[in-house]
Short mmCIF file of C-alpha atoms in Angstrom, two decimals:
data_model
loop_
_atom_site.label_atom_id
_atom_site.label_comp_id
_atom_site.label_asym_id
_atom_site.label_seq_id
_atom_site.Cartn_x
_atom_site.Cartn_y
_atom_site.Cartn_z
CA MET A 13 1.71 6.01 49.59
CA VAL A 14 2.47 3.12 47.49
CA GLU A 15 0.98 -0.40 48.37
CA LYS A 16 3.02 -3.67 47.65
CA ARG A 17 0.70 -6.37 46.18
CA PRO A 18 2.48 -9.01 44.56
CA LEU A 19 -0.88 -10.53 43.03
CA LEU A 20 -1.83 -7.41 41.48
CA ASP A 21 1.47 -6.53 40.12
CA PHE A 22 1.45 -10.25 38.48
CA ILE A 23 -1.70 -9.83 36.89
CA THR A 24 -1.25 -6.63 35.22
CA HIS A 25 2.33 -7.55 34.11
CA ALA A 26 0.25 -10.77 32.51
CA VAL A 27 -2.18 -8.38 30.94
CA LEU A 28 0.27 -6.10 29.68
CA ILE A 29 2.38 -9.20 28.25
CA VAL A 30 -0.38 -10.73 26.58
CA GLY A 31 -1.51 -7.43 25.02
CA ALA A 32 1.57 -6.89 23.65
CA VAL A 33 2.25 -10.06 22.08
CA LEU A 34 -1.26 -9.75 20.44
CA ILE A 35 -0.31 -6.47 18.94
CA ALA A 36 3.01 -7.65 18.01
CA PHE A 37 2.23 -10.90 16.50
CA PRO A 38 0.97 -9.65 13.03
CA LEU A 39 3.89 -7.50 12.71
CA TYR A 40 6.18 -10.60 13.18
CA VAL A 41 4.30 -12.43 10.59
CA THR A 42 4.42 -9.86 8.26
CA PHE A 43 8.43 -9.75 8.80
CA VAL A 44 8.56 -13.51 8.43
CA ALA A 45 6.66 -13.37 5.54
CA SER A 46 8.80 -10.49 3.71
CA THR A 47 12.02 -12.95 4.23
CA LEU A 48 10.46 -16.06 2.64
CA SER A 49 10.32 -17.17 -1.08
CA LEU A 50 6.79 -17.20 -2.76
CA GLU A 51 6.60 -20.76 -2.82
CA GLU A 52 7.12 -20.92 1.08
CA ILE A 53 4.90 -18.20 1.67
CA MET A 54 2.18 -19.73 -0.24
CA SER A 55 2.70 -23.13 1.65
CA VAL A 56 0.45 -24.28 4.34
CA PRO A 57 0.81 -23.88 7.07
CA MET A 58 3.29 -20.95 6.31
CA PRO A 59 6.57 -21.14 8.39
CA LEU A 60 6.77 -18.82 11.38
CA LEU A 61 10.43 -18.57 11.48
CA PRO A 62 12.34 -16.10 9.11
CA GLY A 63 13.77 -17.37 6.08
CA SER A 64 16.76 -16.98 3.94
CA HIS A 65 15.51 -14.37 1.43
CA PHE A 66 15.79 -11.10 3.27
CA ILE A 67 18.33 -9.66 1.35
CA ASP A 68 16.81 -10.83 -1.88
CA ASN A 69 13.70 -9.90 -1.17
CA TYR A 70 14.28 -6.48 0.30
CA SER A 71 17.07 -5.48 -2.35
CA GLN A 72 14.19 -6.21 -5.18
CA VAL A 73 11.54 -4.14 -3.73
CA LEU A 74 14.05 -1.23 -2.67
CA PHE A 75 15.62 -0.94 -6.31
CA ALA A 76 13.44 -2.79 -8.84
CA GLY A 77 9.88 -3.08 -7.41
CA SER A 78 7.73 -6.20 -8.04
CA THR A 79 7.47 -8.35 -11.38
CA THR A 80 3.65 -8.60 -11.33
CA GLY A 81 2.34 -5.13 -10.04
CA SER A 82 3.60 -1.91 -9.60
CA LYS A 83 7.24 -1.91 -11.22
CA ALA A 84 8.11 1.37 -9.47
CA ALA A 85 11.22 0.97 -7.00
CA VAL A 86 9.85 1.21 -3.37
CA LEU A 87 12.79 3.36 -2.77
CA ASP A 88 11.28 6.13 -5.18
CA MET A 89 8.11 5.41 -3.34
CA LEU A 90 9.50 6.01 -0.09
CA LEU A 91 11.22 9.29 -1.07
CA ASN A 92 7.72 10.60 -2.52
CA SER A 93 6.27 9.54 0.76
CA THR A 94 8.98 11.37 2.92
CA VAL A 95 8.44 14.60 0.95
CA MET A 96 4.73 14.35 0.99
CA ALA A 97 5.12 13.62 4.82
CA LEU A 98 7.35 16.37 5.43
CA ALA A 99 5.80 19.35 3.50
CA VAL A 100 2.14 18.39 5.17
CA PRO A 101 3.07 18.96 8.67
CA LEU A 102 5.68 21.92 8.05
CA GLY A 103 2.98 23.79 5.87
CA LYS A 104 0.30 22.95 8.41
CA THR A 105 2.44 24.58 11.30
CA ALA A 106 3.47 27.54 9.44
CA ILE A 107 0.35 28.59 8.17
CA SER A 108 -1.64 27.55 11.59
CA ILE A 109 0.57 29.35 13.80
CA LEU A 110 0.61 32.48 11.58
CA SER A 111 -3.25 32.35 11.73
CA SER A 112 -3.57 31.80 15.32
CA PHE A 113 -1.12 34.52 16.01
CA ALA A 114 -3.24 36.94 14.09
CA ILE A 115 -6.64 35.65 15.97
CA VAL A 116 -5.15 36.03 19.22
CA TYR A 117 -3.26 39.18 19.23
CA PHE A 118 -4.32 41.45 16.60
CA ARG A 119 -7.81 43.29 17.21
CA PHE A 120 -9.37 43.36 13.68
CA PRO A 121 -13.15 43.80 12.59
CA LEU A 122 -14.85 40.21 12.39
CA ARG A 123 -11.93 38.54 13.94
CA ASN A 124 -14.17 35.59 15.83
CA PHE A 125 -16.07 35.35 12.55
CA PHE A 126 -12.84 34.34 10.84
CA PHE A 127 -11.87 32.39 13.60
CA TRP A 128 -15.15 30.20 13.67
CA MET A 129 -15.36 30.18 9.51
CA ILE A 130 -11.87 28.59 9.88
CA PHE A 131 -13.22 25.92 12.31
CA VAL A 132 -16.12 25.14 10.42
CA THR A 133 -13.75 23.70 7.89
CA LEU A 134 -13.68 20.88 10.28
CA MET A 135 -16.60 19.68 8.72
CA LEU A 136 -15.31 19.42 5.24
CA PRO A 137 -12.53 16.83 5.19
CA VAL A 138 -10.40 16.31 1.72
CA GLU A 139 -13.07 13.52 0.90
CA VAL A 140 -16.05 15.72 0.68
CA ARG A 141 -14.45 18.25 -1.28
CA ILE A 142 -12.50 15.76 -3.54
CA ILE A 143 -13.81 16.53 -6.94
CA PRO A 144 -13.39 20.67 -6.78
CA THR A 145 -9.97 20.33 -5.44
CA PHE A 146 -9.12 17.80 -8.18
CA LYS A 147 -10.46 20.05 -10.63
CA VAL A 148 -8.34 22.81 -9.64
CA MET A 149 -5.14 21.15 -9.22
CA ALA A 150 -5.89 19.61 -12.91
CA ASP A 151 -6.35 23.41 -14.21
CA LEU A 152 -3.43 24.34 -12.70
CA GLY A 153 -1.36 21.54 -14.03
CA LEU A 154 -0.16 20.04 -10.56
CA LEU A 155 -1.29 16.50 -11.45
CA ASN A 156 1.85 14.03 -10.75
CA THR A 157 3.72 16.54 -9.00
CA TYR A 158 4.70 17.13 -5.17
CA ALA A 159 2.67 20.55 -5.29
CA GLY A 160 -0.32 18.76 -5.81
CA LEU A 161 0.56 15.90 -3.58
CA THR A 162 0.99 18.50 -0.48
CA LEU A 163 -1.00 21.62 -1.34
CA PRO A 164 -4.82 20.79 -0.71
CA LEU A 165 -3.61 18.95 2.58
CA ILE A 166 -1.58 21.76 4.35
CA ALA A 167 -4.37 23.84 5.80
CA SER A 168 -5.65 22.81 9.06
CA ALA A 169 -8.50 24.44 11.06
CA THR A 170 -7.52 21.53 13.70
CA ALA A 171 -4.02 23.33 14.01
CA THR A 172 -5.22 26.38 14.05
CA PHE A 173 -7.85 25.92 16.96
CA LEU A 174 -4.72 23.92 18.67
CA PHE A 175 -2.28 27.09 18.64
CA ARG A 176 -5.23 29.30 19.37
CA GLN A 177 -6.16 27.55 22.56
CA PHE A 178 -2.22 27.47 23.35
CA PHE A 179 -1.66 31.40 22.84
CA MET A 180 -4.75 31.88 25.03
CA THR A 181 -2.61 30.51 28.03
CA ILE A 182 0.34 32.97 27.34
CA PRO A 183 -0.09 35.77 30.06
CA ASP A 184 -0.68 39.16 28.38
CA GLU A 185 1.80 40.56 30.53
CA LEU A 186 4.53 38.93 28.17
CA ALA A 187 2.85 40.95 25.40
CA GLU A 188 3.15 44.16 27.40
CA ALA A 189 6.52 43.90 28.27
CA ALA A 190 7.54 43.05 24.68
CA ARG A 191 5.46 46.06 23.82
CA ILE A 192 7.02 48.28 26.23
CA ASP A 193 10.46 47.17 24.99
CA GLY A 194 9.58 48.37 21.85
CA ALA A 195 9.32 44.96 20.20
CA GLY A 196 7.04 44.95 17.21
CA PRO A 197 4.48 42.09 16.53
CA MET A 198 6.93 39.84 14.90
CA ARG A 199 9.57 40.45 17.06
CA PHE A 200 7.16 39.17 19.87
CA PHE A 201 6.07 36.50 17.42
CA TRP A 202 9.85 35.26 16.92
CA ASP A 203 11.00 35.88 20.45
CA VAL A 204 8.56 34.82 22.69
CA VAL A 205 5.50 33.08 20.96
CA VAL A 206 7.67 30.49 18.81
CA PRO A 207 10.04 29.24 21.51
CA LEU A 208 6.98 28.74 23.80
CA SER A 209 5.08 26.98 21.25
CA LYS A 210 8.03 24.23 20.52
CA THR A 211 6.35 21.51 22.45
CA THR A 212 2.76 22.21 20.75
CA MET A 213 4.52 22.39 17.46
CA ALA A 214 6.80 19.21 17.96
CA ALA A 215 3.40 17.20 19.14
CA LEU A 216 1.39 18.78 15.70
CA PHE A 217 4.66 17.55 13.65
CA VAL A 218 4.18 13.92 15.00
CA ILE A 219 0.43 14.18 14.25
CA GLN A 220 0.54 15.34 10.92
CA PHE A 221 3.48 13.30 9.58
CA ILE A 222 1.69 10.29 10.21
CA TYR A 223 -1.36 11.78 8.46
CA GLY A 224 0.64 12.91 5.66
CA TRP A 225 2.45 9.30 5.49
CA ASN A 226 -0.79 7.50 5.41
CA GLN A 227 -2.60 9.49 2.98
CA TYR A 228 -4.54 7.06 0.71
CA LEU A 229 -7.30 8.66 -1.46
CA TRP A 230 -5.73 12.21 -2.64
CA PRO A 231 -2.53 10.38 -3.66
CA LEU A 232 -4.52 7.64 -5.72
CA LEU A 233 -6.28 10.46 -7.42
CA ILE A 234 -3.71 13.21 -8.05
CA THR A 235 -0.97 10.72 -9.17
CA SER A 236 -1.07 8.32 -12.16
CA ASP A 237 2.91 8.29 -13.06
CA GLU A 238 4.47 5.45 -11.39
CA SER A 239 7.36 7.84 -10.50
CA MET A 240 5.05 9.73 -8.33
CA TYR A 241 3.47 6.94 -6.38
CA THR A 242 3.88 7.19 -2.28
CA VAL A 243 4.47 3.84 -0.77
CA VAL A 244 0.92 3.29 0.70
CA ILE A 245 -0.13 3.64 -2.95
CA GLY A 246 2.71 1.05 -4.32
CA ILE A 247 1.49 -1.29 -1.78
CA LYS A 248 -1.99 -1.40 -3.62
CA ARG A 249 -0.54 -1.26 -6.95
CA MET A 250 1.26 -4.43 -6.25
CA ILE A 251 -1.69 -6.02 -5.29
CA VAL A 252 -3.08 -7.23 -8.92
CA GLY A 253 -5.36 -10.12 -8.45
CA GLY A 254 -6.05 -13.34 -6.52
CA ASP A 255 -3.62 -15.09 -4.24
CA SER A 256 -1.69 -16.94 -6.54
CA ALA A 257 -1.13 -13.90 -8.79
CA ASN A 258 0.41 -11.65 -6.07
CA GLU A 259 3.81 -11.47 -4.73
CA TRP A 260 3.05 -11.60 -1.05
CA ASN A 261 6.71 -11.79 -0.07
CA LEU A 262 7.20 -8.59 -1.92
CA ILE A 263 4.34 -6.94 -0.54
CA MET A 264 5.07 -7.87 2.95
CA ALA A 265 8.76 -6.61 2.52
CA THR A 266 7.31 -3.14 1.04
CA ALA A 267 4.54 -3.02 4.12
CA MET A 268 7.60 -3.28 6.46
CA LEU A 269 9.43 -0.67 4.97
CA ALA A 270 6.30 1.56 4.86
CA MET A 271 6.13 1.12 8.52
CA LEU A 272 9.64 2.24 9.37
CA PRO A 273 9.60 5.94 9.21
CA PRO A 274 6.55 6.62 11.02
CA ALA A 275 7.64 4.40 13.63
CA ALA A 276 11.01 6.15 13.78
CA VAL A 277 9.73 9.50 14.04
CA VAL A 278 7.31 8.53 16.96
CA LEU A 279 10.29 6.84 19.03
CA LEU A 280 12.57 9.90 18.35
CA MET A 281 9.93 12.48 19.13
CA GLN A 282 8.03 10.63 21.82
CA LYS A 283 9.19 12.93 24.66
CA TRP A 284 8.21 15.88 22.84
CA PHE A 285 5.18 14.81 21.58
CA VAL A 286 3.73 13.72 25.04
CA LYS A 287 5.12 17.04 26.57
CA GLY A 288 3.30 18.74 23.71
CA LEU A 289 -0.10 17.23 24.33
CA VAL A 290 0.18 17.56 28.25
CA GLU A 291 1.20 21.07 28.13
CA THR A 292 -1.65 21.87 25.23
CA GLU A 293 -4.42 20.46 27.49
CA LYS A 294 -3.36 22.92 30.17
#
């Protein structure tokens, strides 16, 4: 039964509006700052209405970079971030779904032991194994390469666990029916398991895309060539000193550009993302 309570509805909407304004205000200030000249942004108080340097600022960071910090064009940084943010979730999904399929549907010695060994790696994030990982990448000559940026991040115990839990909810009768029809393991995998896992893969892709896009420490270590900077590293490299030495209008423009791809992925895949999480919890 739906009760009509006007006062409760008013309070609920008021709280939602206030919350939305509080969250959106810093983003609005960032956008306004990205449209101002350096003199305007350093003035006190800073204008709270968009300025007239929108095209100038965004064109400069996209194609020429800043003049005091990193000289790399943000367009190249966005390309590097996109490659990294796509390679990480695709690699994680491919490895995790195959390893989970093997753990759930194949009977081999020490199966549970290997699963728990994978699970234990959850306690070993990249930050903990950063030095040996960097040494391996350096010995392989993968510094300042896309392979060096992505390979250490594509194995995921979390994704393996997520797929394992989902596969365990698939009825055994489906596997038995496929076996009776003469389907081999990989035929069952492609025709049954993968289609049923689409929403889980979509949810995992969204989470891991944002994870890959926001990576800071590993790209900071593995890249020293400006042409391989990701946009998160680029923002840091643009900040060179005190407030007067930084081109905050260009930095804010870069920050706005850096927010667009993850926001677009979340908006475009919102339906699949929510559906994947709900079905996984079942």
